[in-house]
XYZ file of C-alpha atoms in Angstrom:
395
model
C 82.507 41.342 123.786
C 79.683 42.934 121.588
C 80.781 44.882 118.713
C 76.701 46.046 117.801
C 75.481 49.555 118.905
C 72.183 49.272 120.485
C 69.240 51.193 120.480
C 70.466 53.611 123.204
C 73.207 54.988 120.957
C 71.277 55.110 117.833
C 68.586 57.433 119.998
C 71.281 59.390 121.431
C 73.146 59.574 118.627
C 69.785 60.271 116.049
C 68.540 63.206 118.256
C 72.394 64.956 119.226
C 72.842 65.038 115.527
C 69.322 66.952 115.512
C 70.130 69.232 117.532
C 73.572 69.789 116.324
C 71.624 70.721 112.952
C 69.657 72.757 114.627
C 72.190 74.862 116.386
C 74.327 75.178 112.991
C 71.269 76.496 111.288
C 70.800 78.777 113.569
C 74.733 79.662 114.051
C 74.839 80.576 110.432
C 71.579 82.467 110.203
C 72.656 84.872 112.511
C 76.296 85.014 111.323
C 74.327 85.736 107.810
C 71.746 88.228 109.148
C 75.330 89.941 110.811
C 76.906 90.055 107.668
C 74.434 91.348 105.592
C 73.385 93.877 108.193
C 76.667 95.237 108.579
C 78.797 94.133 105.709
C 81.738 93.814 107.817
C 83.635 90.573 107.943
C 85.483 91.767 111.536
C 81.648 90.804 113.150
C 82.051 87.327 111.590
C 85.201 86.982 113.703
C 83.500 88.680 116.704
C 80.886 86.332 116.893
C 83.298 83.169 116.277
C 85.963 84.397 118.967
C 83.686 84.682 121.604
C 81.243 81.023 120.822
C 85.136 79.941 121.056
C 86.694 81.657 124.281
C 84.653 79.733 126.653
C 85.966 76.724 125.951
C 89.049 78.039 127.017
C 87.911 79.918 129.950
C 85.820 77.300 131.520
C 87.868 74.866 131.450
C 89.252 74.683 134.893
C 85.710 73.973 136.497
C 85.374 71.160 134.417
C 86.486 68.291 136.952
C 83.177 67.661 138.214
C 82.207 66.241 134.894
C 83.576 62.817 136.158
C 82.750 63.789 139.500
C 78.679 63.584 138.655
C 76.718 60.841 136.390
C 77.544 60.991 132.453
C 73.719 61.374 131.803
C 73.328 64.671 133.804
C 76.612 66.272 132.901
C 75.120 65.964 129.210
C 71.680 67.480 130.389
C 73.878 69.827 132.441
C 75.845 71.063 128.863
C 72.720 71.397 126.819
C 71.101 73.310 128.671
C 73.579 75.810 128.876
C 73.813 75.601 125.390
C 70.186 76.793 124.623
C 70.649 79.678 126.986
C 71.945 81.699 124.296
C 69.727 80.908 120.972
C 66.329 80.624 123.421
C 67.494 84.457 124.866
C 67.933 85.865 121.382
C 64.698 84.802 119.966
C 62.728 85.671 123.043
C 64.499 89.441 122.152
C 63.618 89.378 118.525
C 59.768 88.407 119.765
C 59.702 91.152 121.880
C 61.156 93.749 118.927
C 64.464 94.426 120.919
C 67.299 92.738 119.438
C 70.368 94.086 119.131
C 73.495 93.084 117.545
C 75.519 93.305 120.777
C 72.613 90.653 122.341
C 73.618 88.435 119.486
C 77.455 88.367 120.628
C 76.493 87.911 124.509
C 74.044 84.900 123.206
C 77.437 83.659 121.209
C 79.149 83.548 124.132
C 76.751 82.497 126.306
C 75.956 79.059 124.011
C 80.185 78.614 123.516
C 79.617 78.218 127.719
C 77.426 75.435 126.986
C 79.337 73.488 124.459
C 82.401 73.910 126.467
C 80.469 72.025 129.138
C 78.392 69.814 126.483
C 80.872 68.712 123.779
C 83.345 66.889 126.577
C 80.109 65.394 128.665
C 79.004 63.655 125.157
C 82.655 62.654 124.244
C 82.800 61.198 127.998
C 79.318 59.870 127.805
C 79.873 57.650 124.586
C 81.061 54.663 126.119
C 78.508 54.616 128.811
C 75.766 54.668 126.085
C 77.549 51.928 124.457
C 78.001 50.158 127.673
C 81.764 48.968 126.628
C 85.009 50.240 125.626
C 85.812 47.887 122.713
C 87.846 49.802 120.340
C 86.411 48.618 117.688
C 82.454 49.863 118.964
C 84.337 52.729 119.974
C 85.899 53.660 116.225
C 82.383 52.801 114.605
C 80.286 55.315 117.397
C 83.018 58.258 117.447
C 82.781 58.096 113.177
C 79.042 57.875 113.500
C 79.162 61.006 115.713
C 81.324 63.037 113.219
C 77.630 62.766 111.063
C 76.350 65.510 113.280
C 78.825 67.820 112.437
C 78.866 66.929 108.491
C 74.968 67.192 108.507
C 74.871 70.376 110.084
C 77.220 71.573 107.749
C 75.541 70.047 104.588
C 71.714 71.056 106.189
C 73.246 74.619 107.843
C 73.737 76.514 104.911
C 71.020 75.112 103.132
C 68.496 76.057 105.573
C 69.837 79.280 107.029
C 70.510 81.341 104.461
C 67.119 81.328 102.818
C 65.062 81.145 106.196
C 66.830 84.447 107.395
C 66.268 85.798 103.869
C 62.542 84.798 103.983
C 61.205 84.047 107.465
C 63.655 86.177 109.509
C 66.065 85.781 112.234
C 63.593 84.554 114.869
C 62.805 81.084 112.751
C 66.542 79.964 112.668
C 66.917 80.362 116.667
C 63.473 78.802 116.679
C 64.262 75.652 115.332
C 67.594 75.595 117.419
C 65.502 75.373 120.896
C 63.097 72.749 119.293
C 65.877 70.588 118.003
C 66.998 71.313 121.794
C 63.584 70.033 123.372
C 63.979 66.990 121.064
C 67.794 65.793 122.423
C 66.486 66.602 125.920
C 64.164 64.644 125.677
C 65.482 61.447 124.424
C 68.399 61.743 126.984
C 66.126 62.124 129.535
C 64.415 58.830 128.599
C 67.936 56.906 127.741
C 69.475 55.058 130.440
C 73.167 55.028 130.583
C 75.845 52.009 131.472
C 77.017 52.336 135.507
C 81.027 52.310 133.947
C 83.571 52.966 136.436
C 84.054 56.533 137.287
C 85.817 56.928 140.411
C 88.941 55.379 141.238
C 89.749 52.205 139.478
C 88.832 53.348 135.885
C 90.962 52.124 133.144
C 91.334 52.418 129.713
C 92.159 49.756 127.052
C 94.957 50.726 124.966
C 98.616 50.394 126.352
C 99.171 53.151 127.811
C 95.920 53.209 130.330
C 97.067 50.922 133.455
C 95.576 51.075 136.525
C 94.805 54.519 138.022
C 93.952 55.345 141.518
C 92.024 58.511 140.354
C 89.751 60.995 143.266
C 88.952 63.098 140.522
C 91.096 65.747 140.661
C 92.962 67.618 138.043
C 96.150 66.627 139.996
C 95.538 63.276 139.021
C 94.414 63.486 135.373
C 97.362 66.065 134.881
C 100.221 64.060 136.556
C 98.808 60.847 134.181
C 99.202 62.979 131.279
C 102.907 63.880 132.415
C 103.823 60.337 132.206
C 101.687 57.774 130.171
C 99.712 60.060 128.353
C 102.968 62.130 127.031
C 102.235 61.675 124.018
C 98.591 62.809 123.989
C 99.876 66.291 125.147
C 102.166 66.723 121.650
C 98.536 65.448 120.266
C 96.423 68.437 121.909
C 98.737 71.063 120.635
C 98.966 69.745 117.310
C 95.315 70.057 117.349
C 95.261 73.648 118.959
C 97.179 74.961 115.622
C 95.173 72.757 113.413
C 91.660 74.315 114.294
C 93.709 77.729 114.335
C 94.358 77.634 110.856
C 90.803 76.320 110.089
C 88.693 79.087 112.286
C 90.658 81.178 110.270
C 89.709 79.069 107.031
C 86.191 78.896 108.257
C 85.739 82.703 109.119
C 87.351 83.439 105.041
C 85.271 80.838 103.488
C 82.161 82.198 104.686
C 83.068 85.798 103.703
C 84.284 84.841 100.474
C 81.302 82.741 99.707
C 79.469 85.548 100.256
C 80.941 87.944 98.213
C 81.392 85.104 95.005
C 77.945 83.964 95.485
C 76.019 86.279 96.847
C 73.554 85.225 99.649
C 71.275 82.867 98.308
C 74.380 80.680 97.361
C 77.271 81.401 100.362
C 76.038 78.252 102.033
C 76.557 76.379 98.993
C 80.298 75.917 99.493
C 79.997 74.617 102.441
C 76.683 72.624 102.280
C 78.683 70.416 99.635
C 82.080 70.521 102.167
C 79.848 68.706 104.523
C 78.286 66.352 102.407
C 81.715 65.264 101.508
C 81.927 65.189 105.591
C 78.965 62.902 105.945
C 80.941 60.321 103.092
C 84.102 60.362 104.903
C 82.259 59.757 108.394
C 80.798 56.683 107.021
C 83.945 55.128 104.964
C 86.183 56.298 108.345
C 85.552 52.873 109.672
C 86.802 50.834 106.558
C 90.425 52.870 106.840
C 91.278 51.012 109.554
C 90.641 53.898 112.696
C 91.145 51.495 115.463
C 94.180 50.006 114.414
C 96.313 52.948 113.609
C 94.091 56.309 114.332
C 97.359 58.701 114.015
C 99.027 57.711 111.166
C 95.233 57.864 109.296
C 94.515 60.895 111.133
C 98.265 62.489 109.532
C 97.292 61.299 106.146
C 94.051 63.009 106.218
C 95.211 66.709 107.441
C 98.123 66.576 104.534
C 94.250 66.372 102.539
C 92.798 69.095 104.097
C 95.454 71.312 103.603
C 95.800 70.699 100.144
C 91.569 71.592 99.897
C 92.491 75.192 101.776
C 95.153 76.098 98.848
C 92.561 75.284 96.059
C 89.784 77.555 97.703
C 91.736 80.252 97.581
C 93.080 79.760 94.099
C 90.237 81.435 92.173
C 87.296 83.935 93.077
C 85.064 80.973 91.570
C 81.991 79.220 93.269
C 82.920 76.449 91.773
C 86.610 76.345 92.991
C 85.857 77.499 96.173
C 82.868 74.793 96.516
C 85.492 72.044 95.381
C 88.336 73.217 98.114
C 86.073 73.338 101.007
C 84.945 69.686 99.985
C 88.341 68.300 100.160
C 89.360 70.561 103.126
C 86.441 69.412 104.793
C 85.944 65.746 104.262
C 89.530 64.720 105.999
C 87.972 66.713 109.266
C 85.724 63.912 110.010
C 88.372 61.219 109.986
C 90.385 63.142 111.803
C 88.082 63.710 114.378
C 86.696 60.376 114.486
C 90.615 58.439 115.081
C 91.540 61.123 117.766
C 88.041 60.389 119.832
C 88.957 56.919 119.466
C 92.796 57.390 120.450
C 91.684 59.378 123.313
C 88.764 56.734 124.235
C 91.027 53.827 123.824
C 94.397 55.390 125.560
C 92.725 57.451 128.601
C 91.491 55.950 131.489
C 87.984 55.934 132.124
C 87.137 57.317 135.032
C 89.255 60.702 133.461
C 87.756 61.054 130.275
C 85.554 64.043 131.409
C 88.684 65.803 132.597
C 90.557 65.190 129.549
C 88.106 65.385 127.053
C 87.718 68.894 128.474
C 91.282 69.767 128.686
C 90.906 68.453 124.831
C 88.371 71.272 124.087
C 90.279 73.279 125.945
C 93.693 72.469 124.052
C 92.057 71.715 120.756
C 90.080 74.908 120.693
C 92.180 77.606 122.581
C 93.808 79.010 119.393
C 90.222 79.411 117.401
C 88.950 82.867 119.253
C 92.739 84.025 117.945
C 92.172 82.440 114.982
C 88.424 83.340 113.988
C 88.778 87.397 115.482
C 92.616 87.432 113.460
C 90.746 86.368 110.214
C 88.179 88.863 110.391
C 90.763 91.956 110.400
C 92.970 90.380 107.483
C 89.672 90.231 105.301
C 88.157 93.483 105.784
C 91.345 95.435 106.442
C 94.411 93.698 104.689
C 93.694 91.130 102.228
C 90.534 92.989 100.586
C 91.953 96.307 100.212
C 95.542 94.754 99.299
C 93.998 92.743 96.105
C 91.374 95.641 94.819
C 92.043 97.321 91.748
C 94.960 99.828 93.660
C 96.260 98.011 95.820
C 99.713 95.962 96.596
C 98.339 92.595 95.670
C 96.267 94.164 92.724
C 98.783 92.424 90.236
C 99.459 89.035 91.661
C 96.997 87.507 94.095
C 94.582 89.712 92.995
C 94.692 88.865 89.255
C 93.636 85.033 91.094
């Protein structure tokens, strides 16, 4: 079997990562224009708690993503997605934005990706058209690239388009990054892989699963073979806890240690270190032993987190974020392909979901949780006065 991606995965793949740009750009414009409007970290953690709740909340009506065709599941998601950044700017056009609109649109796109980020995951090795484990470690790296370039671009862009152009051009370029994805899906054919009852996956633990697409059935698997997938998800749940609250910090910190014509910097250089490890993730061996790689690289990350927070310095904090960040994309990339490779086919929409769900159900905890400890405990506690004002706030 075929190793090569072809030219359906490179369009799919070229045109998510777009729009994934896109929608970062315009994520962190408005999570600027917030910030700078009301100087109050808390609405950073607003924002982030409720793009994040709906993948915890929608979960459940999720098992008709391998119920309907890969292709329009993904149409399905992104269109949701857009709901919220195409409302906004139609508000701001009309002179009657609010901040509240801005944290219904938040929630209103988290609905999307809750529905979008498992259809893609599902959909990757029907644009592929095989399950090889090796095509499938070399795609699921490749589609950490969105991510890292959205990070890298995100910053970049937003924070000097909202301080020259506006809100409105941000959330502009997030529904014509939209249009562009939409489009090439549209246009993309996808592999007929098995969906329904004889799917299977390819690593030892997938066997042969009579599956009618119920959560009955993807939930009793997961009791027995995939066991040890389950200690996985919730390893991952307090993972991305501790990084929406990194993220939610980071962001207030950069502001206030670079002002906002530098905040993205920090991060814009976290992801370019991203975008290296996405592309070097398939020399470190992913598809041979994705865990082990995958434990290596968080012992990295948290190493990154304690040097960001060492000193009130651009510079420091730019250098932690880039080796907090970079391990991310390895990360992500071996647990897509563990979760690829392990579950059977026909209930990787299911899974993938209860993934998100899992993965994700911590971060509106998380992201709200690190708002309050900026603005209420940790700020006040290190100014000149307070009970940190002679240890962490000498740092």
């Amino acid at each position: 079997m075929t190793t090569s991606l072809g030219p359906g995965f490179w369009r799919i793949w070229a045109t998510q990562t777009l729009s994934i740009i896109g929608s970062t750009v315009s994520g962190i414009g408005v999570a600027v224009h917030v910030y700078v409007t009301t100087g109050d970290a808390r609405w950073l953690g607003y924002l982030t708690a409720v793009a994040a709740a709906p993948a915890v909340l929608v979960s459940p009506f999720l098992r008709r993503l391998d119920r309907v065709p890969r292709r329009s599941a993904l149409i399905a998601g992104d269109c949701l997605a857009v709901t919220g950044p195409l409302a906004a700017l139609l508000l701001v056009w009309l002179g009657q934005l609010e901040l509240w609109h801005l944290v219904v649109a938040s929630a209103a796109t988290g609905v999307g990706n809750a529905v979008q980020s498992p259809a893609l995951s599902a959909a990757v090795p029907a644009v592929l058209g095989n399950t090889h484990p090796q095509t499938l470690a070399k795609a699921n790296s490749l589609f950490q690239l969105g991510p890292a370039a959205g990070i890298v671009l995100g910053p970049a862009i937003a924070a000097p388009l909202v301080a020259w152009q506006g809100l409105s051009a941000v959330l502009l370029l997030d529904v014509v990054t939209f249009a562009v994805a939409m489009a090439a899906t549209v246009a993309t054919p996808f592999a007929d892989l098995p969906t329904e009852s004889s799917g299977t996956g390819t690593g030892a633990n997938a066997g042969t699963v009579t599956d009618d697409g119920s959560w009955r059935v993807a939930l009793r698997w997961l009791r027995t073979d995939g066991r040890a997938l389950v200690v996985l998800l919730v390893a991952i749940g307090v993972v991305n806890l501790c990084l929406a609250f990194f993220n939610v910090s980071i962001l207030a910190v950069s502001l206030d240690v670079g002002g906002v014509s530098w905040a993205g910097l920090p991060i814009a250089l976290g992801g370019l270190a991203m975008v290296a490890a996405s592309l070097a993730a398939p020399l470190l061996g992913l598809a041979r032993r994705p865990v082990r790689v995958a434990a290596a690289s968080l012992g990295l990350t948290a190493l990154g987190c304690v040097l960001a927070a060492s000193r009130p310095s651009l510079l420091v904090v730019t250098l932690g974020v880039m080796v907090a960040l970079a391990p991310m994309a390895v990360v992500n990339g071996g647990i897509a392909t563990l979760f690829h490779t392990a579950v059977p086919t026909s209930m990787h929409g299911r899974v993938f979901a209860l993934r998100s769900t899992i993965g994700r159900s911590l971060d509106p905890i998380g992201a709200a949780l690190a708002g309050v400890v900026v603005a209420q405990v940790a700020g006040p506690a290190m100014a000149p006065g307070g009970a940190l004002a002679g240890s962490m706030g000498r740092l």
